[in-house]
XYZ file of C-alpha atoms in Angstrom:
290
model
C 61.798 77.130 83.380
C 62.136 77.585 79.636
C 58.476 76.938 79.016
C 57.534 79.455 81.755
C 59.716 82.132 79.986
C 58.269 81.279 76.698
C 54.755 81.609 78.078
C 55.648 85.214 79.363
C 56.835 86.197 75.879
C 54.023 84.670 74.074
C 51.717 86.399 76.424
C 53.012 89.864 75.446
C 52.699 89.005 71.906
C 49.165 88.343 72.457
C 48.799 91.569 74.372
C 50.299 93.477 71.482
C 47.976 91.837 68.947
C 45.001 92.572 71.245
C 45.971 96.216 71.484
C 46.296 96.725 67.867
C 42.914 94.933 67.310
C 41.084 97.158 69.774
C 42.715 100.394 68.384
C 41.547 99.444 64.771
C 38.042 98.457 65.734
C 35.599 100.846 64.251
C 33.323 101.520 67.133
C 31.418 104.380 65.649
C 31.387 106.826 62.947
C 31.494 109.687 65.472
C 34.907 111.141 65.603
C 34.895 112.420 69.153
C 33.460 109.168 70.522
C 35.939 107.007 68.597
C 38.849 109.284 69.699
C 37.845 108.980 73.478
C 37.540 105.056 72.953
C 41.002 104.867 71.596
C 42.406 107.352 74.219
C 41.092 105.032 76.917
C 42.893 102.017 75.316
C 46.209 104.002 75.374
C 45.542 105.080 79.092
C 45.163 101.434 79.984
C 48.239 100.487 77.895
C 50.354 102.792 80.016
C 48.838 101.887 83.257
C 50.046 98.384 82.723
C 53.527 99.344 81.950
C 54.589 102.274 84.188
C 55.457 101.850 87.872
C 52.823 102.396 90.483
C 54.556 105.437 91.709
C 53.218 107.306 88.623
C 49.733 108.702 88.263
C 47.998 108.787 84.889
C 45.467 111.673 84.113
C 43.517 112.347 80.958
C 42.680 115.764 79.280
C 44.889 117.957 81.494
C 47.056 121.014 81.036
C 50.703 121.275 82.066
C 51.885 124.700 83.487
C 54.925 126.208 84.890
C 55.710 129.044 87.395
C 56.212 131.568 84.482
C 52.452 131.447 83.602
C 53.087 129.181 80.620
C 50.290 126.667 79.907
C 50.359 123.862 77.391
C 47.816 122.772 74.894
C 45.513 120.061 76.070
C 47.378 116.935 76.893
C 45.594 113.729 76.167
C 47.527 111.720 78.744
C 49.857 112.783 81.423
C 52.185 110.527 83.320
C 53.233 112.344 86.375
C 54.640 111.734 89.919
C 53.053 113.100 92.945
C 55.739 112.217 95.434
C 57.022 115.710 95.674
C 54.082 117.464 94.088
C 51.221 116.090 96.214
C 48.465 118.211 94.502
C 47.168 119.394 91.274
C 45.861 122.865 90.671
C 42.089 122.431 89.774
C 39.591 124.605 88.159
C 36.464 122.729 88.168
C 36.878 119.718 85.977
C 40.007 121.269 84.436
C 43.291 120.099 85.989
C 46.687 121.964 85.684
C 49.714 119.876 86.537
C 53.048 121.668 87.390
C 55.602 120.605 84.743
C 58.020 119.719 87.624
C 55.992 116.556 88.359
C 55.363 115.525 84.810
C 57.522 112.529 83.356
C 55.666 111.998 80.104
C 52.883 113.488 77.959
C 51.012 111.593 75.306
C 49.173 112.921 72.197
C 46.820 110.290 70.790
C 45.852 110.461 67.013
C 43.438 108.022 65.395
C 44.388 108.201 61.595
C 45.693 111.129 59.842
C 48.574 113.490 61.151
C 48.461 117.122 60.772
C 51.925 118.368 61.071
C 51.066 121.936 61.947
C 48.877 120.700 64.864
C 51.520 118.251 66.174
C 54.282 120.993 65.951
C 52.102 123.521 67.875
C 51.250 121.002 70.455
C 54.874 119.874 70.929
C 56.009 123.562 71.107
C 53.391 124.170 73.845
C 55.244 121.465 75.834
C 58.776 122.620 75.057
C 58.141 126.016 76.128
C 57.454 125.136 79.688
C 60.369 125.670 82.066
C 60.880 124.010 85.466
C 62.131 125.996 88.362
C 64.804 124.822 90.857
C 63.841 127.225 93.590
C 63.260 124.466 96.015
C 64.200 123.918 99.665
C 64.035 120.429 100.942
C 65.387 118.624 104.017
C 67.156 115.329 102.991
C 68.628 112.662 104.985
C 72.169 114.029 104.701
C 71.737 117.764 104.053
C 69.342 120.595 103.183
C 68.688 120.577 99.518
C 68.567 124.189 98.207
C 67.805 123.877 94.505
C 69.556 127.042 93.288
C 72.611 125.933 95.029
C 72.648 122.300 94.112
C 75.657 120.339 92.913
C 75.642 120.623 89.063
C 75.873 116.752 88.889
C 72.252 116.572 89.966
C 69.125 117.292 88.030
C 69.071 121.021 87.382
C 66.041 121.174 84.746
C 63.735 118.657 83.139
C 60.971 118.340 80.647
C 58.433 115.753 79.826
C 59.082 112.926 77.528
C 56.884 113.490 74.428
C 55.101 110.461 73.105
C 52.823 110.272 69.910
C 50.565 107.394 69.716
C 48.562 106.876 66.368
C 47.231 104.490 63.805
C 48.752 104.589 60.328
C 46.656 103.575 57.413
C 49.598 101.750 55.860
C 53.499 101.362 56.243
C 54.013 104.284 53.858
C 51.733 106.677 55.923
C 54.348 109.105 57.272
C 54.070 112.575 58.400
C 56.828 113.829 56.107
C 56.646 117.550 57.099
C 58.271 117.279 60.407
C 55.458 116.888 63.192
C 56.554 113.283 64.099
C 60.220 114.685 64.502
C 59.023 116.867 67.495
C 58.232 113.656 69.651
C 60.745 111.619 71.632
C 58.697 108.511 71.137
C 56.419 107.368 68.439
C 54.174 104.458 68.757
C 52.361 103.212 65.662
C 49.670 100.622 65.674
C 49.321 99.223 62.312
C 46.310 97.338 60.910
C 46.661 93.660 60.780
C 47.024 93.561 56.991
C 49.880 96.058 56.865
C 53.197 94.207 56.939
C 56.441 96.119 57.709
C 60.055 95.544 57.129
C 62.447 94.731 60.274
C 64.870 97.574 61.135
C 67.467 96.745 63.695
C 67.859 100.373 64.785
C 64.243 100.721 65.518
C 61.803 98.649 67.935
C 60.075 96.966 65.083
C 58.271 93.608 65.533
C 56.942 90.927 63.281
C 53.576 91.954 64.560
C 51.680 95.329 63.981
C 53.168 97.551 66.747
C 56.170 99.760 65.866
C 57.903 102.044 68.608
C 60.717 104.537 67.522
C 62.828 106.468 69.941
C 64.661 109.798 68.944
C 67.164 109.189 71.798
C 69.675 106.567 71.073
C 71.946 106.204 74.278
C 71.444 106.472 78.115
C 73.820 109.455 78.138
C 71.579 111.258 75.606
C 68.547 110.557 77.774
C 70.545 111.721 81.005
C 71.309 115.084 79.629
C 68.221 115.749 77.616
C 65.804 115.234 80.552
C 67.963 116.213 83.524
C 69.968 119.304 82.084
C 67.464 121.005 79.906
C 68.975 123.991 78.189
C 72.611 123.328 79.240
C 75.496 122.698 76.949
C 77.109 119.284 77.671
C 80.366 120.319 79.229
C 81.117 117.012 80.685
C 82.135 114.902 77.779
C 84.982 113.324 79.614
C 83.779 113.793 83.280
C 84.456 110.679 85.129
C 81.284 111.080 87.204
C 79.395 109.780 84.136
C 80.419 106.178 83.496
C 81.314 105.254 79.905
C 78.536 102.615 79.932
C 76.111 105.481 79.369
C 77.560 106.223 76.065
C 77.782 102.592 75.056
C 74.313 101.463 76.275
C 71.627 102.063 73.647
C 67.878 101.943 73.874
C 67.927 99.311 71.121
C 69.995 97.010 73.612
C 66.926 96.526 75.573
C 64.913 94.785 72.854
C 63.821 91.215 73.332
C 64.081 89.058 70.276
C 63.771 85.369 69.433
C 65.333 84.603 65.987
C 62.830 86.347 63.520
C 60.406 87.546 66.165
C 60.695 90.729 68.148
C 58.610 91.233 71.293
C 57.887 94.909 70.754
C 55.454 95.443 73.705
C 57.758 93.505 76.216
C 60.687 95.405 74.901
C 59.142 98.745 75.337
C 58.381 97.996 79.073
C 62.155 97.660 79.760
C 63.024 100.550 77.239
C 60.479 103.218 78.693
C 60.963 102.289 82.310
C 64.893 102.623 81.829
C 64.294 106.059 80.460
C 62.252 106.973 83.423
C 65.000 105.618 85.712
C 67.474 107.943 83.994
C 65.287 110.814 85.218
C 64.394 108.855 88.323
C 62.373 111.383 90.320
C 60.634 114.601 89.358
C 62.230 117.767 90.604
C 61.468 118.983 94.064
C 58.439 121.205 93.938
C 59.499 124.898 93.841
C 56.780 126.289 96.105
C 58.201 129.853 96.221
C 58.257 130.113 92.477
C 54.691 129.322 92.274
C 53.952 131.671 95.182
C 55.754 134.521 93.249
C 53.645 133.650 90.194
C 50.462 133.903 92.093
C 51.516 137.112 93.893
C 52.096 138.827 90.623
């Protein structure tokens, strides 16, 4: 059994190295073609690690029922369980924000802080509606009258994927800070120091989370815009404060299995959100009637 476990861990180390190698491969000097190539690699990466209940779409726009539309999203991870369609306009796709679990911005090399900020702000301005009516097994769910313990408003997890030139290649003007998860794929000759608070490996993939505990995640993505008035509420177990994202790291002495760790970390985040909000049909009807 121990050999089997070791093989699994070693396999993910190989996958991590392969991912970084592919991302750093100079396929062409054409910027658009190279960007599309790397974007497809990131798409394949997320397809391998998120549950099959989620769909993944490239080059889409996220919208809300207030007529807000995001800037173009490289990769959207969304759930069609309660939103079984996308608004299409030819090849352009508009996905309601209520269905979106995560959005990904892919960058090949240099980071432009202003571009990153504008992109992140276009996501943050989107607002979900809870004007939904759904029959459940035990009751009729009416969104505006829901128990406040349930999800009242959500927003996508913002992920930045990019390839730094070296370990000091930082966006020091704040663009990175607008993202909830930053995934850096370093070149093979770029060594990095280990940081116990970050998801850093002895390899070349580094993943950093802005959220530290499950409680932070619970409120950040389920109670958007609300003040946390439930600091001592017994409905929220103490373990949510104690359990940190870094507790899901898989390590073996000096080696950290970053990719394998991320599978557990990211999917734990998704399980704190669990399902997208029920689709607010009437809110979108009202928008279209205006």
